[in-house]
């Protein structure tokens, strides 16, 4: 059963989802979504594990605006996650994220490496943005400010899901659209700006000595297989799993296969 709770983190009410009990597994969500993307994984938490999925600042239900507490860099998200773990009395655990959630996991690793007993890097990459990527982000900030979340959904949805999902899983597209359209415009713009300025995390890969699960949808066109392979090669204890018929949002597109891979990793590597 999934529990939904709120605690005050860095003077801000933060929602997190939780299920199971035992060793912690912390899952950080993608842009511009919220903790709900992890519901399929929380619904089948393996015995002996406690899954925790927080909303990153500005995202999630009832977050009308980040006014006054705007995110400037991904370190702000990492700082919130660190403070949440402190608040929950969690010193260490398996920590990871999908896409932007993976970028935040890298930022958290840089500030608190001792918290990681395992790492999950799903549909993400270690490199910083290219110059073209940064230009595209600046255009997206303009679009969010001018036209709002619906325009972002129109632009992002075709890329976020793989062709198989577009053809056969209309309910996933509808869920993702709903989440994007409910995200506040200022939180979106801040997160895009934070991703635009994120540092290259590639040098960190060699310092990550805990077991690491690298997951990627075979149809991921945003952070494709080559990015996952490059990370897996540099990590000393990595397992690479490619999820067939999944795009960039693999945890939602093929939730059973994602959960199975996560469960196998948790049971065999820990
Ligand atoms: C995400 O899914 O979090 C974003 O696609 C990440 C990005 O734009 O780099």
GROMACS .gro file of C-alpha atoms and ligand atoms in nm:
model
  279
    1UNK     CA    1   0.000   0.000   0.000
    2UNK     CA    2   0.129   0.346  -0.089
    3UNK     CA    3   0.132   0.601   0.191
    4UNK     CA    4   0.129   0.973   0.107
    5UNK     CA    5   0.282   1.208   0.364
    6UNK     CA    6   0.405   1.564   0.401
    7UNK     CA    7   0.692   1.699   0.607
    8UNK     CA    8   0.851   2.037   0.630
    9UNK     CA    9   1.182   2.041   0.442
   10UNK     CA   10   1.386   2.359   0.418
   11UNK     CA   11   1.078   2.550   0.543
   12UNK     CA   12   0.858   2.409   0.267
   13UNK     CA   13   0.587   2.147   0.287
   14UNK     CA   14   0.711   1.847   0.086
   15UNK     CA   15   0.498   1.557  -0.028
   16UNK     CA   16   0.651   1.214  -0.051
   17UNK     CA   17   0.514   0.871  -0.134
   18UNK     CA   18   0.627   0.570   0.060
   19UNK     CA   19   0.566   0.197   0.065
   20UNK     CA   20   0.710  -0.111   0.233
   21UNK     CA   21   0.947  -0.125   0.525
   22UNK     CA   22   1.314  -0.204   0.559
   23UNK     CA   23   1.623  -0.075   0.377
   24UNK     CA   24   1.548   0.258   0.200
   25UNK     CA   25   1.527   0.304  -0.176
   26UNK     CA   26   1.487   0.671  -0.271
   27UNK     CA   27   1.355   0.746  -0.620
   28UNK     CA   28   1.373   1.094  -0.776
   29UNK     CA   29   1.142   1.189  -1.058
   30UNK     CA   30   1.191   1.325  -1.410
   31UNK     CA   31   1.113   1.670  -1.550
   32UNK     CA   32   0.843   1.811  -1.547
   33UNK     CA   33   0.662   1.538  -1.357
   34UNK     CA   34   0.628   1.443  -0.992
   35UNK     CA   35   0.659   1.155  -0.747
   36UNK     CA   36   0.351   0.988  -0.897
   37UNK     CA   37   0.567   0.848  -1.178
   38UNK     CA   38   0.700   0.600  -0.922
   39UNK     CA   39   0.359   0.462  -0.814
   40UNK     CA   40   0.399   0.141  -1.023
   41UNK     CA   41   0.731   0.067  -0.850
   42UNK     CA   42   0.596   0.155  -0.504
   43UNK     CA   43   0.301  -0.076  -0.565
   44UNK     CA   44   0.530  -0.374  -0.591
   45UNK     CA   45   0.801  -0.296  -0.339
   46UNK     CA   46   0.995  -0.614  -0.260
   47UNK     CA   47   0.980  -0.746   0.099
   48UNK     CA   48   1.252  -0.595   0.321
   49UNK     CA   49   1.266  -0.264   0.129
   50UNK     CA   50   1.112   0.076   0.193
   51UNK     CA   51   1.061   0.290  -0.117
   52UNK     CA   52   1.042   0.669  -0.083
   53UNK     CA   53   0.961   0.904  -0.370
   54UNK     CA   54   0.955   1.280  -0.297
   55UNK     CA   55   0.823   1.562  -0.515
   56UNK     CA   56   1.112   1.787  -0.613
   57UNK     CA   57   1.064   2.151  -0.517
   58UNK     CA   58   0.782   2.316  -0.709
   59UNK     CA   59   0.640   1.990  -0.849
   60UNK     CA   60   0.355   1.771  -0.731
   61UNK     CA   61  -0.006   1.833  -0.629
   62UNK     CA   62  -0.081   2.153  -0.440
   63UNK     CA   63   0.248   2.316  -0.533
   64UNK     CA   64   0.101   2.632  -0.681
   65UNK     CA   65   0.428   2.816  -0.713
   66UNK     CA   66   0.788   2.822  -0.596
   67UNK     CA   67   0.772   3.197  -0.537
   68UNK     CA   68   1.019   3.296  -0.270
   69UNK     CA   69   1.194   2.957  -0.279
   70UNK     CA   70   1.301   2.932  -0.636
   71UNK     CA   71   1.537   2.663  -0.752
   72UNK     CA   72   1.855   2.798  -0.907
   73UNK     CA   73   2.066   2.488  -0.954
   74UNK     CA   74   2.016   2.113  -0.923
   75UNK     CA   75   2.203   2.141  -0.592
   76UNK     CA   76   1.885   2.297  -0.451
   77UNK     CA   77   1.695   1.976  -0.532
   78UNK     CA   78   1.983   1.770  -0.389
   79UNK     CA   79   1.982   1.985  -0.076
   80UNK     CA   80   1.607   1.929  -0.032
   81UNK     CA   81   1.653   1.553  -0.076
   82UNK     CA   82   1.937   1.551   0.177
   83UNK     CA   83   1.721   1.745   0.423
   84UNK     CA   84   1.426   1.509   0.368
   85UNK     CA   85   1.644   1.205   0.442
   86UNK     CA   86   1.773   1.378   0.754
   87UNK     CA   87   1.417   1.455   0.857
   88UNK     CA   88   1.312   1.091   0.803
   89UNK     CA   89   1.615   0.964   0.998
   90UNK     CA   90   1.759   0.789   0.692
   91UNK     CA   91   2.139   0.792   0.696
   92UNK     CA   92   2.192   0.578   0.386
   93UNK     CA   93   2.018   0.371   0.124
   94UNK     CA   94   1.984   0.300  -0.245
   95UNK     CA   95   1.932   0.635  -0.415
   96UNK     CA   96   1.857   0.709  -0.776
   97UNK     CA   97   1.640   0.881  -1.027
   98UNK     CA   98   1.505   0.891  -1.376
   99UNK     CA   99   1.642   1.149  -1.617
  100UNK     CA  100   1.645   1.482  -1.425
  101UNK     CA  101   1.612   1.266  -1.112
  102UNK     CA  102   1.941   1.103  -1.214
  103UNK     CA  103   2.106   1.445  -1.251
  104UNK     CA  104   1.987   1.524  -0.897
  105UNK     CA  105   2.123   1.190  -0.772
  106UNK     CA  106   2.466   1.290  -0.907
  107UNK     CA  107   2.440   1.628  -0.730
  108UNK     CA  108   2.344   1.451  -0.406
  109UNK     CA  109   2.635   1.209  -0.448
  110UNK     CA  110   2.875   1.504  -0.474
  111UNK     CA  111   2.751   1.652  -0.147
  112UNK     CA  112   2.675   1.331   0.051
  113UNK     CA  113   2.847   1.027  -0.103
  114UNK     CA  114   2.823   0.841   0.228
  115UNK     CA  115   2.446   0.818   0.189
  116UNK     CA  116   2.470   0.585  -0.114
  117UNK     CA  117   2.470   0.208  -0.059
  118UNK     CA  118   2.349   0.165  -0.415
  119UNK     CA  119   2.262   0.390  -0.707
  120UNK     CA  120   1.993   0.373  -0.974
  121UNK     CA  121   2.045   0.570  -1.295
  122UNK     CA  122   1.743   0.535  -1.524
  123UNK     CA  123   1.713   0.702  -1.865
  124UNK     CA  124   1.968   0.965  -1.774
  125UNK     CA  125   2.317   1.075  -1.868
  126UNK     CA  126   2.626   1.198  -1.687
  127UNK     CA  127   2.729   1.467  -1.936
  128UNK     CA  128   2.635   1.832  -1.911
  129UNK     CA  129   2.427   1.990  -2.190
  130UNK     CA  130   2.586   2.060  -2.526
  131UNK     CA  131   2.573   2.418  -2.660
  132UNK     CA  132   2.280   2.318  -2.885
  133UNK     CA  133   2.110   2.154  -2.586
  134UNK     CA  134   2.149   2.474  -2.385
  135UNK     CA  135   1.998   2.678  -2.672
  136UNK     CA  136   1.701   2.442  -2.682
  137UNK     CA  137   1.656   2.485  -2.305
  138UNK     CA  138   1.656   2.866  -2.339
  139UNK     CA  139   1.381   2.834  -2.601
  140UNK     CA  140   1.185   2.611  -2.368
  141UNK     CA  141   1.208   2.867  -2.086
  142UNK     CA  142   1.070   3.130  -2.326
  143UNK     CA  143   0.792   2.895  -2.428
  144UNK     CA  144   0.696   2.811  -2.067
  145UNK     CA  145   0.685   3.178  -1.980
  146UNK     CA  146   0.489   3.275  -2.289
  147UNK     CA  147   0.259   2.982  -2.346
  148UNK     CA  148   0.255   2.777  -2.024
  149UNK     CA  149   0.263   2.406  -1.938
  150UNK     CA  150   0.022   2.294  -2.211
  151UNK     CA  151   0.266   2.408  -2.481
  152UNK     CA  152   0.545   2.222  -2.300
  153UNK     CA  153   0.331   1.907  -2.297
  154UNK     CA  154   0.271   1.943  -2.672
  155UNK     CA  155   0.642   1.974  -2.737
  156UNK     CA  156   0.769   1.712  -2.493
  157UNK     CA  157   0.517   1.431  -2.511
  158UNK     CA  158   0.617   1.302  -2.854
  159UNK     CA  159   0.978   1.266  -2.730
  160UNK     CA  160   0.920   1.144  -2.376
  161UNK     CA  161   0.745   0.825  -2.479
  162UNK     CA  162   0.875   0.567  -2.723
  163UNK     CA  163   0.695   0.472  -3.046
  164UNK     CA  164   0.550   0.158  -2.885
  165UNK     CA  165   0.384   0.363  -2.611
  166UNK     CA  166   0.251   0.615  -2.861
  167UNK     CA  167   0.099   0.330  -3.063
  168UNK     CA  168  -0.028   0.101  -2.789
  169UNK     CA  169  -0.044   0.279  -2.450
  170UNK     CA  170  -0.269   0.586  -2.483
  171UNK     CA  171  -0.333   0.579  -2.108
  172UNK     CA  172   0.037   0.643  -2.036
  173UNK     CA  173   0.036   0.943  -2.271
  174UNK     CA  174  -0.277   1.076  -2.098
  175UNK     CA  175  -0.122   1.035  -1.751
  176UNK     CA  176   0.199   1.209  -1.854
  177UNK     CA  177   0.007   1.494  -2.021
  178UNK     CA  178  -0.200   1.545  -1.707
  179UNK     CA  179   0.113   1.560  -1.491
  180UNK     CA  180   0.288   1.808  -1.721
  181UNK     CA  181  -0.016   2.034  -1.753
  182UNK     CA  182  -0.058   2.046  -1.376
  183UNK     CA  183   0.302   2.153  -1.312
  184UNK     CA  184   0.346   2.524  -1.230
  185UNK     CA  185   0.513   2.729  -1.505
  186UNK     CA  186   0.767   2.890  -1.272
  187UNK     CA  187   0.879   2.552  -1.134
  188UNK     CA  188   0.925   2.430  -1.491
  189UNK     CA  189   1.125   2.733  -1.598
  190UNK     CA  190   1.348   2.707  -1.289
  191UNK     CA  191   1.411   2.336  -1.342
  192UNK     CA  192   1.504   2.392  -1.707
  193UNK     CA  193   1.746   2.668  -1.605
  194UNK     CA  194   1.894   2.437  -1.339
  195UNK     CA  195   1.944   2.156  -1.592
  196UNK     CA  196   2.100   2.400  -1.838
  197UNK     CA  197   2.375   2.494  -1.593
  198UNK     CA  198   2.438   2.150  -1.445
  199UNK     CA  199   2.800   2.038  -1.438
  200UNK     CA  200   2.941   1.733  -1.610
  201UNK     CA  201   2.899   1.439  -1.371
  202UNK     CA  202   3.120   1.204  -1.577
  203UNK     CA  203   3.424   1.250  -1.348
  204UNK     CA  204   3.206   1.138  -1.053
  205UNK     CA  205   3.135   0.798  -1.211
  206UNK     CA  206   3.478   0.665  -1.116
  207UNK     CA  207   3.421   0.765  -0.752
  208UNK     CA  208   3.091   0.580  -0.727
  209UNK     CA  209   3.200   0.253  -0.568
  210UNK     CA  210   2.857   0.122  -0.461
  211UNK     CA  211   2.659  -0.114  -0.686
  212UNK     CA  212   2.483   0.081  -0.960
  213UNK     CA  213   2.187  -0.014  -1.177
  214UNK     CA  214   2.180   0.161  -1.514
  215UNK     CA  215   1.841   0.126  -1.682
  216UNK     CA  216   1.737   0.251  -2.022
  217UNK     CA  217   1.436   0.213  -2.248
  218UNK     CA  218   1.540   0.062  -2.582
  219UNK     CA  219   1.332   0.337  -2.751
  220UNK     CA  220   1.466   0.625  -2.538
  221UNK     CA  221   1.538   0.908  -2.783
  222UNK     CA  222   1.633   1.170  -2.519
  223UNK     CA  223   1.901   0.979  -2.324
  224UNK     CA  224   1.961   0.683  -2.557
  225UNK     CA  225   2.133   0.351  -2.499
  226UNK     CA  226   2.476   0.494  -2.587
  227UNK     CA  227   2.454   0.730  -2.285
  228UNK     CA  228   2.363   0.441  -2.056
  229UNK     CA  229   2.647   0.226  -2.194
  230UNK     CA  230   2.897   0.508  -2.144
  231UNK     CA  231   2.795   0.543  -1.777
  232UNK     CA  232   2.793   0.168  -1.716
  233UNK     CA  233   3.146   0.136  -1.859
  234UNK     CA  234   3.285   0.394  -1.618
  235UNK     CA  235   3.107   0.269  -1.305
  236UNK     CA  236   3.308   0.002  -1.124
  237UNK     CA  237   3.009  -0.210  -1.012
  238UNK     CA  238   2.738  -0.151  -1.267
  239UNK     CA  239   2.460  -0.357  -1.415
  240UNK     CA  240   2.307  -0.234  -1.742
  241UNK     CA  241   1.949  -0.331  -1.821
  242UNK     CA  242   1.780  -0.236  -2.149
  243UNK     CA  243   1.401  -0.237  -2.133
  244UNK     CA  244   1.241  -0.339  -2.465
  245UNK     CA  245   0.945  -0.138  -2.596
  246UNK     CA  246   1.011   0.148  -2.351
  247UNK     CA  247   1.106   0.506  -2.431
  248UNK     CA  248   1.245   0.778  -2.201
  249UNK     CA  249   0.985   0.726  -1.925
  250UNK     CA  250   1.060   0.357  -1.890
  251UNK     CA  251   0.929   0.327  -1.532
  252UNK     CA  252   0.583   0.428  -1.657
  253UNK     CA  253   0.593   0.274  -2.003
  254UNK     CA  254   0.699  -0.077  -1.902
  255UNK     CA  255   0.647  -0.066  -1.525
  256UNK     CA  256   0.659  -0.441  -1.467
  257UNK     CA  257   0.989  -0.486  -1.651
  258UNK     CA  258   1.134  -0.181  -1.471
  259UNK     CA  259   1.024  -0.309  -1.130
  260UNK     CA  260   1.160  -0.658  -1.204
  261UNK     CA  261   1.499  -0.513  -1.298
  262UNK     CA  262   1.502  -0.299  -0.984
  263UNK     CA  263   1.400  -0.589  -0.763
  264UNK     CA  264   1.667  -0.821  -0.915
  265UNK     CA  265   1.927  -0.551  -0.856
  266UNK     CA  266   1.819  -0.491  -0.496
  267UNK     CA  267   1.815  -0.860  -0.411
  268UNK     CA  268   2.138  -0.957  -0.583
  269UNK     CA  269   2.362  -0.656  -0.524
  270UNK     CA  270   2.281  -0.560  -0.167
  271LIG     C1  271   1.365   1.452  -1.796
  271LIG     O1  272   1.296   1.359  -1.839
  271LIG     O2  273   1.384   1.470  -1.676
  271LIG     C2  274   1.424   1.546  -1.897
  271LIG     O3  275   1.398   1.496  -2.025
  271LIG     C3  276   1.570   1.562  -1.876
  271LIG     C4  277   1.635   1.655  -1.974
  271LIG     O4  278   1.563   1.733  -2.040
  271LIG     O5  279   1.757   1.654  -1.986
   0.00000   0.00000   0.00000
